[in-house]
Amino acid sequence: MRPTAATKYGSVPLSRRRRRQECTTRLARQACGSQHVDSSPSLEQLKDEQNIDMEKSGLKYLPEETQLRILGNKKSNKFEKIKAKKCGSTMWDEVEDLAKMLRKGDVAWEDLNLDDVDIRMKWAGLFHRAKRTPGKFMMRLKVPNGVLDANQLRSLAACIEPYGEDGCGDVTTRANIQLRGIPLDDADRVIETLRDVGLSSLMSGMDNIRNITGSPIAGIDPEELIDSRPLVQELNDVVTNHGKGNAALTNLPRKINVGISTSRDDFAHCHINDVGLKAVVGPDGQVGFNVELGGYFSIKRNTMSIPGDTFITPDQVTPYCIALMEVFRDHGERLDRQKARLMWLVEAIGVTEFRKMIAQRMGLEDLPGEVHVTYDTEFQRRDIVGIHPQKQKGKYWIGACIPAGRLVAKDFVDLANVCEKYGEGTVRVSVEQNVVIPNVDESDIPALQSEEIFKKFEIMPGNLMRGLVSCTGAQFCGLALIETKNRAMKIIQELEETLEIPSLVRIHWTGCPNSCGQAQVADVGLMGAPAKKDGKAVEGVRIFLGGEIGENPKLATEFEKAIPADDAVPALSRILIDHFGARAK
């Protein structure tokens, strides 16, 4: 379908060139300070007509032309209207107040504003799971670079322990943590528990910058060019105001994912991030970052990032990303939410113009183009699960497999105890939903391996289990078309019992086309879809093959349309034998 433009006569086809011309013209008009003059209502009239209170509105930090685009167009999507009426940032204080009022009986659940409960609370990291667990919430945190210390791990356990089977945690594909089973009247307790150990859930959902990823072996990796941890932490602190919330950056057109890659492995998966920063050695011999832009997955479009033709120094990482967010905030699409991700803006105005706009926000005339790098040898992306020597002599990192990323309260406590006993008191979680314990002395490895937790989270798992990734699935997520986590673990166990798998095979499960499980980056991807068996509708999966990650990534392509999910074992067995060298035991 060709792109369309809204006119007073309806929607008309619009070429990419014309979209770029219109966007450039609008940006030029703003740069000159001119205003579009027509017979339309003024901005103040629109605010009055729509009862906009600017102190509560998400329009507060937007330039006037952006406000006009939102308020002056009847085709603005419902989320823009909801944000204009009341910014999600208001929930940062209201959530805790509401929790106390619910406990005291001062307000009833039925009296709550549904837009607050189902949408705006996501700005505070609270996601109502109305379809699967009504009245209970998932809480998404911010865990920069995936680093957690022992006190934080124990606090995560304390947050979910009271909720029984509903209380669990997940490691996400953004090296983040999500907690489940939280009732709203207990949200203030959970928020305070997290705050006391330096964790925050603010700005983790909806139209915000999401958890910033780096390398799970940052600072200990013999192959890294630079340590991603201080860069990720500084950017997170500025974006979120040290976890307290930053209203100026919380009303983006859509979310932004940022990944920082510091070795040729690209552990952050820059190719599927809106903003990917890939470490390279610059012409002066100093390490900097080439920028990639626009990678994302959605129901309507799946695309890898494109070269941003930009090179930045480490001390420009935060200023660059803040400037990019401001440009995106002010100029991104506000009508069609399916065309509001960063890639659409970059395509509309062009990579070079986009780079210059960001440079000017940074107070520069322009930024250098990308550094072209070639290597004499191919680089095989490393598997961090297992026992590996660090660059620090005598120290090792231990990578353990968390099947499908699922943890219960006791698991968090056990990991805290182990990392304190054998390491430096910290762990790192990865985008592959596994965990790394760094800085273990070689002499302590045998004792560590004998700890009870590693019977569940294996250090030497099978070649399928170590590569398993799964989204939440229908157990908790209302969008999922199938159950994923529990099914995926059961199927992997069955396959490993019946097949000899000669090497790592990455199998990703995702419950719907939003692809939170990132089926398109996997060796084998399974995506929930409707299917039929014996003429009856059943849960099904589409199968994708051929995704590659690391230095030369590519997305998987569809191999088989929806098959019944109950037939996944024989289908996967054939694929593993035909394409990955598996043999029957």
Coordinates of C-alpha atoms in Angstrom, one line a residue:
M1 CA 0.0 0.0 0.0
R2 CA 1.4 3.4 -0.9
P3 CA 1.8 6.1 1.8
T4 CA -1.0 8.6 2.0
A5 CA -1.3 12.2 3.1
A6 CA -4.3 13.7 4.9
T7 CA -5.9 16.7 3.0
K8 CA -9.2 18.5 3.4
Y9 CA -10.4 16.2 0.6
G10 CA -9.4 13.0 2.3
S11 CA -6.3 10.8 1.9
V12 CA -4.3 10.8 -1.3
P13 CA -1.3 8.8 -2.4
L14 CA 2.0 10.3 -1.4
S15 CA 5.5 9.4 -2.6
R16 CA 8.5 9.2 -0.3
R17 CA 10.0 12.1 -2.2
R18 CA 7.0 14.3 -1.6
R19 CA 6.8 13.2 2.1
R20 CA 10.4 14.3 2.4
Q21 CA 9.7 17.7 0.6
E22 CA 6.7 18.4 2.9
C23 CA 8.6 17.5 6.0
T24 CA 11.6 19.6 5.0
T25 CA 9.3 22.5 4.1
R26 CA 7.7 22.3 7.5
L27 CA 11.0 22.1 9.3
A28 CA 12.4 25.1 7.3
R29 CA 9.3 27.1 8.2
Q30 CA 9.9 26.4 11.9
A31 CA 13.6 27.2 11.6
C32 CA 12.7 30.6 10.1
G33 CA 10.2 31.3 12.9
S34 CA 7.3 31.7 10.5
Q35 CA 3.8 30.4 11.2
H36 CA 1.4 28.8 8.8
V37 CA -1.5 31.2 8.4
D38 CA -4.9 30.0 7.4
S39 CA -8.5 30.1 8.5
S40 CA -8.0 27.3 11.0
P41 CA -8.6 28.0 14.7
S42 CA -5.6 29.4 16.6
L43 CA -3.7 27.2 19.1
E44 CA -5.3 29.0 22.0
Q45 CA -8.7 28.5 20.6
L46 CA -8.0 24.8 20.2
K47 CA -6.8 24.5 23.7
D48 CA -10.0 26.3 25.0
E49 CA -12.3 24.1 22.8
Q50 CA -10.6 20.9 24.0
N51 CA -10.3 22.0 27.7
I52 CA -6.5 21.6 27.7
D53 CA -4.8 22.4 31.0
M54 CA -1.2 23.0 30.0
E55 CA 0.1 22.2 33.5
K56 CA -1.3 18.7 33.2
S57 CA -1.0 18.3 29.4
G58 CA 1.6 16.4 27.6
L59 CA 1.8 19.3 25.1
K60 CA 3.7 21.4 27.7
Y61 CA 7.2 20.8 26.3
L62 CA 6.3 20.6 22.6
P63 CA 6.8 23.5 20.2
E64 CA 3.7 25.3 19.1
E65 CA 3.7 23.9 15.6
T66 CA 3.7 20.4 17.1
Q67 CA 0.9 21.3 19.4
L68 CA -1.1 22.5 16.4
R69 CA -0.4 19.3 14.5
I70 CA -1.9 17.4 17.4
L71 CA -4.8 19.6 18.4
G72 CA -5.7 20.9 14.9
N73 CA -6.2 17.6 13.2
K74 CA -9.2 15.4 13.8
K75 CA -7.2 12.4 12.6
S76 CA -4.7 12.6 15.5
N77 CA -4.6 9.1 17.0
K78 CA -6.3 8.4 20.3
F79 CA -3.0 8.2 22.2
E80 CA -2.0 11.7 21.2
K81 CA -5.4 13.0 22.4
I82 CA -5.0 11.2 25.7
K83 CA -1.6 12.6 26.2
A84 CA -2.8 16.1 25.3
K85 CA -5.5 15.9 27.8
K86 CA -3.3 14.7 30.6
C87 CA 0.4 13.7 30.4
G88 CA 1.4 10.2 31.6
S89 CA 4.0 11.9 33.7
T90 CA 1.2 12.9 36.1
M91 CA 1.1 9.2 37.2
W92 CA 4.6 9.5 38.7
D93 CA 2.9 11.0 41.9
E94 CA -0.7 9.9 41.4
V95 CA 0.0 6.2 41.4
E96 CA 1.3 6.2 45.0
D97 CA -1.6 8.4 46.1
L98 CA -4.1 6.2 44.4
A99 CA -2.6 3.1 46.0
K100 CA -3.0 4.6 49.5
M101 CA -6.6 5.8 48.8
L102 CA -7.6 2.3 47.5
R103 CA -6.3 0.7 50.7
K104 CA -8.1 3.1 52.9
G105 CA -11.3 2.8 50.9
D106 CA -11.3 6.5 50.0
V107 CA -11.8 5.5 46.3
A108 CA -13.2 2.4 44.6
W109 CA -11.5 0.6 41.7
E110 CA -14.7 1.3 39.7
D111 CA -14.3 5.0 40.1
L112 CA -10.8 5.2 38.6
N113 CA -10.2 6.8 35.2
L114 CA -9.8 4.0 32.6
D115 CA -7.3 6.1 30.6
D116 CA -5.3 6.4 33.7
V117 CA -5.4 2.7 34.6
D118 CA -4.9 1.2 31.1
I119 CA -2.7 3.8 29.4
R120 CA -1.2 6.6 31.5
M121 CA 0.1 4.3 34.3
K122 CA 2.5 2.8 31.8
W123 CA 4.5 6.1 32.1
A124 CA 5.1 4.9 35.7
G125 CA 5.9 1.4 34.5
L126 CA 2.6 -0.2 35.5
F127 CA 0.8 -2.2 32.9
H128 CA -2.7 -3.4 33.7
R129 CA -3.1 -7.0 32.6
A130 CA -6.9 -6.7 32.3
K131 CA -7.5 -9.6 30.0
R132 CA -5.4 -12.3 31.8
T133 CA -5.2 -11.1 35.4
P134 CA -7.8 -8.3 36.0
G135 CA -6.9 -5.8 38.7
K136 CA -3.2 -6.8 38.7
F137 CA -0.3 -5.1 37.0
M138 CA 3.0 -5.9 35.5
M139 CA 5.8 -3.5 36.5
R140 CA 8.6 -2.8 34.1
L141 CA 11.8 -1.4 35.5
K142 CA 14.8 0.4 34.2
V143 CA 18.0 -1.7 34.5
P144 CA 20.7 0.2 32.6
N145 CA 23.1 -2.2 30.9
G146 CA 21.3 -5.1 32.7
V147 CA 23.4 -4.6 35.9
L148 CA 21.8 -5.5 39.3
D149 CA 23.5 -5.8 42.7
A150 CA 22.7 -8.3 45.4
N151 CA 20.5 -5.8 47.4
Q152 CA 18.5 -5.1 44.3
L153 CA 18.0 -8.7 43.6
R154 CA 16.7 -9.3 47.1
S155 CA 14.4 -6.4 46.8
L156 CA 13.0 -7.8 43.6
A157 CA 12.2 -11.0 45.5
A158 CA 10.5 -9.0 48.3
C159 CA 8.3 -7.2 45.7
I160 CA 6.8 -10.3 44.2
E161 CA 6.9 -12.8 47.1
P162 CA 3.5 -11.9 48.6
Y163 CA 1.6 -12.7 45.4
G164 CA 2.1 -16.4 45.2
E165 CA 1.9 -18.0 41.7
D166 CA 1.0 -14.7 40.1
G167 CA 4.2 -13.1 41.5
C168 CA 7.1 -13.8 39.2
G169 CA 9.7 -11.9 37.3
D170 CA 11.0 -12.0 33.7
V171 CA 14.3 -11.0 32.1
T172 CA 13.3 -9.2 28.9
T173 CA 14.8 -8.9 25.5
R174 CA 16.0 -5.5 26.5
A175 CA 18.1 -6.9 29.4
N176 CA 15.5 -5.6 31.7
I177 CA 13.3 -6.9 34.5
Q178 CA 9.5 -7.1 34.6
L179 CA 7.6 -8.0 37.8
R180 CA 4.1 -9.6 37.7
G181 CA 1.1 -9.9 39.9
I182 CA 1.1 -6.5 41.5
P183 CA -2.3 -5.1 42.7
L184 CA -2.6 -1.4 42.4
D185 CA -3.3 -0.9 46.1
D186 CA 0.1 -2.3 46.8
A187 CA 2.0 -0.3 44.1
D188 CA 3.3 2.3 46.5
R189 CA 5.0 -0.4 48.6
V190 CA 6.7 -1.9 45.6
I191 CA 7.8 1.5 44.2
E192 CA 9.2 2.4 47.6
T193 CA 11.0 -0.9 47.9
L194 CA 12.6 -0.4 44.6
R195 CA 13.5 3.2 45.2
D196 CA 15.3 2.4 48.4
V197 CA 17.8 0.3 46.4
G198 CA 18.2 2.7 43.5
L199 CA 15.7 1.1 41.0
S200 CA 13.0 2.9 39.2
S201 CA 10.1 2.0 36.9
L202 CA 9.4 5.5 35.6
M203 CA 9.5 6.2 31.8
S204 CA 9.7 2.4 31.1
G205 CA 6.6 2.2 29.0
M206 CA 4.7 3.9 26.2
D207 CA 6.3 6.8 24.3
N208 CA 9.6 6.9 26.2
I209 CA 13.1 5.8 25.7
R210 CA 13.2 2.2 26.8
N211 CA 15.8 0.3 28.8
I212 CA 19.2 1.2 27.3
T213 CA 21.2 -1.9 26.5
G214 CA 25.0 -2.4 26.3
S215 CA 27.3 -5.4 26.7
P216 CA 26.5 -8.0 29.5
I217 CA 30.3 -8.5 29.8
A218 CA 31.2 -4.8 29.8
G219 CA 34.4 -4.1 31.7
I220 CA 35.5 -7.7 31.8
D221 CA 35.5 -8.5 28.0
P222 CA 39.0 -9.2 26.4
E223 CA 37.5 -8.1 23.1
E224 CA 35.7 -4.9 24.0
L225 CA 36.8 -1.5 22.6
I226 CA 35.2 0.4 25.5
D227 CA 33.2 -0.2 28.6
S228 CA 29.5 0.4 27.9
R229 CA 28.4 0.7 31.6
P230 CA 29.3 4.3 32.3
L231 CA 27.9 5.5 28.9
V232 CA 24.6 3.7 29.5
Q233 CA 24.3 4.8 33.0
E234 CA 25.0 8.5 32.2
L235 CA 22.5 8.5 29.4
N236 CA 19.8 6.8 31.6
D237 CA 20.4 9.3 34.4
V238 CA 20.0 12.3 32.1
V239 CA 17.0 10.9 30.3
T240 CA 15.1 9.9 33.5
N241 CA 16.5 12.6 35.8
H242 CA 18.2 9.9 37.9
G243 CA 15.0 7.8 38.0
K244 CA 12.8 10.6 39.2
G245 CA 11.2 11.2 35.8
N246 CA 11.9 13.9 33.1
A247 CA 8.7 15.3 31.7
A248 CA 10.4 17.2 28.9
L249 CA 11.4 13.9 27.3
T250 CA 8.4 11.7 28.1
N251 CA 6.0 12.6 25.2
L252 CA 7.7 11.2 22.1
P253 CA 5.7 10.2 19.1
R254 CA 6.5 6.5 19.8
K255 CA 9.1 4.7 21.9
I256 CA 12.8 4.7 21.2
N257 CA 15.2 1.8 21.8
V258 CA 18.9 2.6 22.2
G259 CA 21.6 0.0 22.1
I260 CA 25.4 0.5 22.6
S261 CA 27.7 -2.1 21.1
T262 CA 31.3 -2.2 22.3
S263 CA 32.6 -5.3 20.4
R264 CA 32.2 -7.0 17.1
D265 CA 29.6 -9.3 18.7
D266 CA 27.0 -6.5 18.9
F267 CA 25.5 -7.9 22.1
A268 CA 23.0 -5.0 22.1
H269 CA 21.5 -6.0 18.7
C270 CA 22.0 -2.5 17.2
H271 CA 20.4 -3.6 14.0
I272 CA 17.0 -3.8 15.6
N273 CA 17.3 -0.6 17.7
D274 CA 15.9 2.8 16.8
V275 CA 19.4 4.1 17.7
G276 CA 22.4 1.8 17.6
L277 CA 25.9 3.1 18.6
K278 CA 28.6 0.7 17.4
A279 CA 32.1 1.2 18.8
V280 CA 34.9 1.6 16.2
V281 CA 38.4 3.0 16.2
G282 CA 38.4 6.4 14.6
P283 CA 41.0 8.0 12.2
D284 CA 42.9 9.4 15.2
G285 CA 43.1 6.0 16.9
Q286 CA 40.5 6.9 19.5
V287 CA 37.4 4.9 20.1
G288 CA 34.1 6.4 19.0
F289 CA 30.7 5.2 17.7
N290 CA 29.2 4.9 14.3
V291 CA 25.4 5.5 14.4
E292 CA 22.7 3.2 13.0
L293 CA 19.1 4.4 12.9
G294 CA 15.6 3.1 12.6
G295 CA 15.5 -0.7 13.4
Y296 CA 12.2 -1.9 14.8
F297 CA 9.6 -4.6 14.7
S298 CA 5.8 -4.0 14.6
I299 CA 2.6 -5.5 13.2
K300 CA 2.9 -3.4 10.1
R301 CA 6.6 -3.3 9.4
N302 CA 9.9 -5.1 10.4
T303 CA 13.1 -3.4 9.4
M304 CA 16.8 -3.4 10.2
S305 CA 18.5 -0.1 11.0
I306 CA 20.3 1.8 8.3
P307 CA 23.6 3.6 8.5
G308 CA 23.2 7.0 10.1
D309 CA 26.4 8.4 8.5
T310 CA 27.4 9.8 11.8
F311 CA 30.5 9.3 14.0
I312 CA 30.4 10.5 17.6
T313 CA 32.9 10.4 20.5
P314 CA 32.2 8.8 23.8
D315 CA 31.6 12.1 25.5
Q316 CA 29.0 13.0 22.8
V317 CA 26.9 9.9 23.4
T318 CA 24.5 11.5 25.9
P319 CA 24.3 14.9 24.1
Y320 CA 23.7 13.2 20.8
C321 CA 20.9 11.0 22.1
I322 CA 19.2 13.8 24.0
A323 CA 19.3 16.0 20.9
L324 CA 18.0 13.1 18.8
M325 CA 15.1 12.6 21.2
E326 CA 14.2 16.3 21.1
V327 CA 14.2 16.3 17.3
F328 CA 12.1 13.2 17.2
R329 CA 9.8 14.7 19.9
D330 CA 9.3 17.9 18.0
H331 CA 9.1 16.6 14.4
G332 CA 8.0 13.0 14.5
E333 CA 4.6 11.8 13.2
R334 CA 1.7 12.4 15.5
L335 CA -1.3 11.3 13.3
D336 CA -0.7 7.7 12.1
R337 CA 0.8 5.7 15.0
Q338 CA 1.9 3.0 12.7
K339 CA 4.2 5.5 10.9
A340 CA 5.5 7.2 14.0
R341 CA 8.7 5.3 14.8
L342 CA 12.0 7.0 14.2
M343 CA 12.7 5.3 10.9
W344 CA 9.8 7.1 9.3
L345 CA 11.2 10.5 10.2
V346 CA 14.7 9.6 9.0
E347 CA 13.3 8.4 5.7
A348 CA 11.2 11.5 5.3
I349 CA 14.0 14.1 5.7
G350 CA 17.0 12.0 4.8
V351 CA 20.0 10.8 6.8
T352 CA 22.2 13.8 6.0
E353 CA 19.6 16.4 7.0
F354 CA 18.7 14.4 10.1
R355 CA 22.3 14.4 11.2
K356 CA 22.6 18.1 10.7
M357 CA 19.4 18.7 12.7
I358 CA 20.8 16.8 15.6
A359 CA 24.2 18.5 15.3
Q360 CA 22.5 21.9 15.5
R361 CA 20.6 20.9 18.6
M362 CA 24.0 20.1 20.1
G363 CA 25.2 23.5 19.2
L364 CA 27.3 22.3 16.2
E365 CA 27.1 23.0 12.5
D366 CA 27.4 19.3 11.6
L367 CA 28.8 16.0 12.9
P368 CA 31.4 13.8 11.1
G369 CA 30.2 11.1 8.8
E370 CA 30.7 7.5 9.8
V371 CA 34.1 5.8 10.0
H372 CA 34.4 3.0 7.4
V373 CA 35.9 0.0 9.0
T374 CA 37.1 -3.3 7.4
Y375 CA 38.5 -6.4 9.0
D376 CA 40.8 -9.0 7.7
T377 CA 39.1 -11.9 9.3
E378 CA 35.5 -13.0 10.1
F379 CA 34.4 -12.7 13.7
Q380 CA 32.2 -15.4 15.2
R381 CA 29.7 -14.0 17.7
R382 CA 30.5 -15.4 21.1
D383 CA 28.1 -17.3 23.3
I384 CA 28.4 -15.8 26.8
V385 CA 26.8 -18.8 28.6
G386 CA 29.3 -21.0 30.3
I387 CA 32.7 -20.4 32.0
H388 CA 34.9 -17.8 30.4
P389 CA 38.2 -16.0 31.3
Q390 CA 38.0 -12.3 31.8
K391 CA 40.6 -9.8 30.7
Q392 CA 41.5 -9.5 34.4
K393 CA 44.0 -12.3 35.1
G394 CA 42.6 -15.1 37.2
K395 CA 39.0 -13.9 37.0
Y396 CA 36.2 -15.6 35.2
W397 CA 32.6 -14.7 34.2
I398 CA 30.0 -17.4 34.7
G399 CA 27.1 -17.3 32.2
A400 CA 24.0 -19.2 33.3
C401 CA 20.9 -20.0 31.3
I402 CA 17.5 -18.8 32.7
P403 CA 15.0 -20.8 30.6
A404 CA 12.7 -18.4 28.8
G405 CA 13.9 -15.6 31.3
R406 CA 11.4 -16.6 34.0
L407 CA 12.3 -16.3 37.7
V408 CA 10.4 -16.6 41.0
A409 CA 11.2 -14.8 44.3
K410 CA 13.6 -17.5 45.5
D411 CA 15.6 -17.4 42.3
F412 CA 16.4 -13.7 42.9
V413 CA 17.5 -14.4 46.4
D414 CA 19.7 -17.3 45.3
L415 CA 21.4 -15.3 42.6
A416 CA 22.0 -12.5 45.2
N417 CA 23.6 -15.0 47.6
V418 CA 25.8 -16.6 44.9
C419 CA 27.1 -13.3 43.4
E420 CA 28.0 -12.1 46.9
K421 CA 29.7 -15.4 47.8
Y422 CA 31.7 -15.9 44.7
G423 CA 31.8 -12.6 42.7
E424 CA 31.7 -8.9 43.4
G425 CA 28.0 -8.8 44.5
T426 CA 26.6 -8.0 41.0
V427 CA 25.0 -9.8 38.1
R428 CA 24.2 -8.8 34.5
V429 CA 21.2 -9.9 32.6
S430 CA 21.3 -10.1 28.8
V431 CA 19.0 -9.5 25.9
E432 CA 19.1 -13.3 25.4
Q433 CA 17.3 -13.5 28.9
N434 CA 20.3 -15.1 30.6
V435 CA 22.5 -14.0 33.5
V436 CA 26.2 -13.4 34.0
I437 CA 28.1 -13.5 37.3
P438 CA 31.4 -11.6 36.9
N439 CA 34.7 -11.6 38.7
V440 CA 34.8 -15.2 40.0
D441 CA 38.1 -16.5 41.1
E442 CA 39.3 -19.6 39.2
S443 CA 39.7 -21.5 42.4
D444 CA 36.0 -20.8 43.3
I445 CA 34.5 -22.2 40.1
P446 CA 34.0 -25.8 41.3
A447 CA 32.2 -24.7 44.5
L448 CA 30.0 -22.2 42.5
Q449 CA 29.0 -24.9 40.1
S450 CA 27.7 -27.1 42.9
E451 CA 25.3 -24.4 44.2
E452 CA 21.6 -25.5 44.0
I453 CA 20.5 -22.6 41.8
F454 CA 22.6 -23.9 38.9
K455 CA 20.6 -27.1 38.8
K456 CA 17.8 -24.9 37.6
F457 CA 19.8 -22.2 35.8
E458 CA 22.4 -24.4 34.1
I459 CA 25.9 -23.2 33.3
M460 CA 26.4 -25.9 30.7
P461 CA 22.8 -26.2 29.2
G462 CA 22.0 -28.0 26.0
N463 CA 22.5 -26.3 22.6
L464 CA 18.8 -25.5 22.3
M465 CA 18.0 -24.4 25.9
R466 CA 20.9 -22.0 26.0
G467 CA 19.6 -20.2 22.9
L468 CA 15.9 -20.1 23.9
V469 CA 14.2 -16.7 24.0
S470 CA 10.5 -16.1 24.7
C471 CA 8.1 -13.3 25.1
T472 CA 5.5 -13.3 27.9
G473 CA 2.9 -15.2 26.0
A474 CA -0.8 -15.6 26.7
Q475 CA -0.3 -16.5 30.4
F476 CA -0.1 -12.8 31.2
C477 CA -0.2 -10.8 27.9
G478 CA -3.6 -9.9 26.4
L479 CA -2.0 -9.4 22.9
A480 CA -0.5 -12.9 22.7
L481 CA -2.3 -15.3 20.4
I482 CA -0.6 -18.3 22.1
E483 CA 1.1 -19.4 25.3
T484 CA 4.9 -19.2 24.8
K485 CA 7.2 -19.5 27.8
N486 CA 5.9 -22.7 29.3
R487 CA 5.2 -24.3 25.9
A488 CA 8.7 -23.3 24.7
M489 CA 10.5 -24.8 27.7
K490 CA 8.6 -28.1 27.4
I491 CA 9.2 -28.4 23.6
I492 CA 13.0 -27.6 24.0
Q493 CA 13.3 -30.3 26.7
E494 CA 11.5 -32.8 24.4
L495 CA 13.7 -31.9 21.5
E496 CA 16.9 -32.2 23.5
E497 CA 15.9 -35.6 24.8
T498 CA 15.4 -37.0 21.3
L499 CA 18.0 -35.2 19.2
E500 CA 21.8 -34.7 19.2
I501 CA 22.3 -31.0 18.5
P502 CA 25.9 -30.3 17.4
S503 CA 26.0 -26.6 18.1
L504 CA 24.0 -23.6 19.4
V505 CA 20.6 -23.1 17.7
R506 CA 18.8 -19.9 18.7
I507 CA 15.1 -20.5 18.9
H508 CA 12.8 -17.5 19.7
W509 CA 9.1 -17.6 20.5
T510 CA 6.8 -14.6 20.2
G511 CA 3.1 -14.6 20.9
C512 CA 2.0 -12.1 18.3
P513 CA 3.3 -10.0 15.4
N514 CA 4.5 -7.3 17.7
S515 CA 7.5 -9.6 18.1
C516 CA 8.6 -8.9 21.6
G517 CA 10.3 -12.2 21.4
Q518 CA 12.2 -11.1 18.3
A519 CA 11.4 -14.1 16.2
Q520 CA 13.0 -12.4 13.2
V521 CA 16.6 -12.4 14.6
A522 CA 16.5 -16.1 15.5
D523 CA 18.0 -19.1 13.7
V524 CA 14.4 -20.4 14.1
G525 CA 11.6 -18.1 15.0
L526 CA 8.1 -19.0 16.0
M527 CA 5.3 -16.4 16.0
G528 CA 1.8 -17.0 17.3
A529 CA -0.9 -17.1 14.7
P530 CA -4.3 -18.6 14.0
A531 CA -4.2 -22.1 12.6
K532 CA -6.6 -25.0 11.9
K533 CA -6.4 -28.7 12.7
D534 CA -9.0 -31.2 11.6
G535 CA -11.1 -28.2 10.5
K536 CA -11.1 -26.5 13.9
A537 CA -9.4 -23.3 14.9
V538 CA -6.4 -23.9 17.2
E539 CA -3.4 -22.1 18.5
G540 CA -0.7 -21.9 15.7
V541 CA 2.7 -20.7 14.9
R542 CA 4.4 -19.2 11.8
I543 CA 8.0 -20.4 11.4
F544 CA 10.9 -18.1 10.4
L545 CA 14.4 -19.3 9.4
G546 CA 17.7 -17.7 8.9
G547 CA 18.1 -14.7 11.3
E548 CA 21.6 -13.7 12.0
I549 CA 23.1 -11.5 14.7
G550 CA 26.5 -10.0 15.3
E551 CA 28.7 -8.4 12.7
N552 CA 26.7 -9.1 9.6
P553 CA 23.1 -9.4 10.8
K554 CA 20.1 -10.2 8.7
L555 CA 16.4 -10.9 9.5
A556 CA 14.8 -14.3 9.2
T557 CA 12.3 -15.0 6.5
E558 CA 9.0 -16.9 6.7
F559 CA 9.6 -20.6 6.2
E560 CA 6.2 -22.0 6.9
K561 CA 2.8 -20.4 7.4
A562 CA 0.8 -21.2 10.5
I563 CA 0.9 -24.8 11.6
P564 CA -0.9 -26.0 14.8
A565 CA 1.2 -25.3 17.8
D566 CA 0.7 -28.9 19.0
D567 CA 2.6 -30.0 15.8
A568 CA 5.7 -27.8 16.7
V569 CA 7.8 -30.7 17.9
P570 CA 7.8 -32.8 14.6
A571 CA 8.1 -29.6 12.6
L572 CA 11.1 -28.3 14.6
S573 CA 12.7 -31.8 14.5
R574 CA 12.7 -31.8 10.7
I575 CA 14.1 -28.3 10.6
L576 CA 16.9 -29.1 13.1
I577 CA 17.8 -32.3 11.1
D578 CA 17.6 -30.6 7.7
H579 CA 19.2 -27.3 8.4
F580 CA 21.3 -27.6 11.6
G581 CA 22.9 -31.0 11.5
A582 CA 20.8 -32.6 14.2
R583 CA 20.6 -36.4 14.5
A584 CA 18.2 -38.7 16.3
K585 CA 19.5 -40.2 19.5

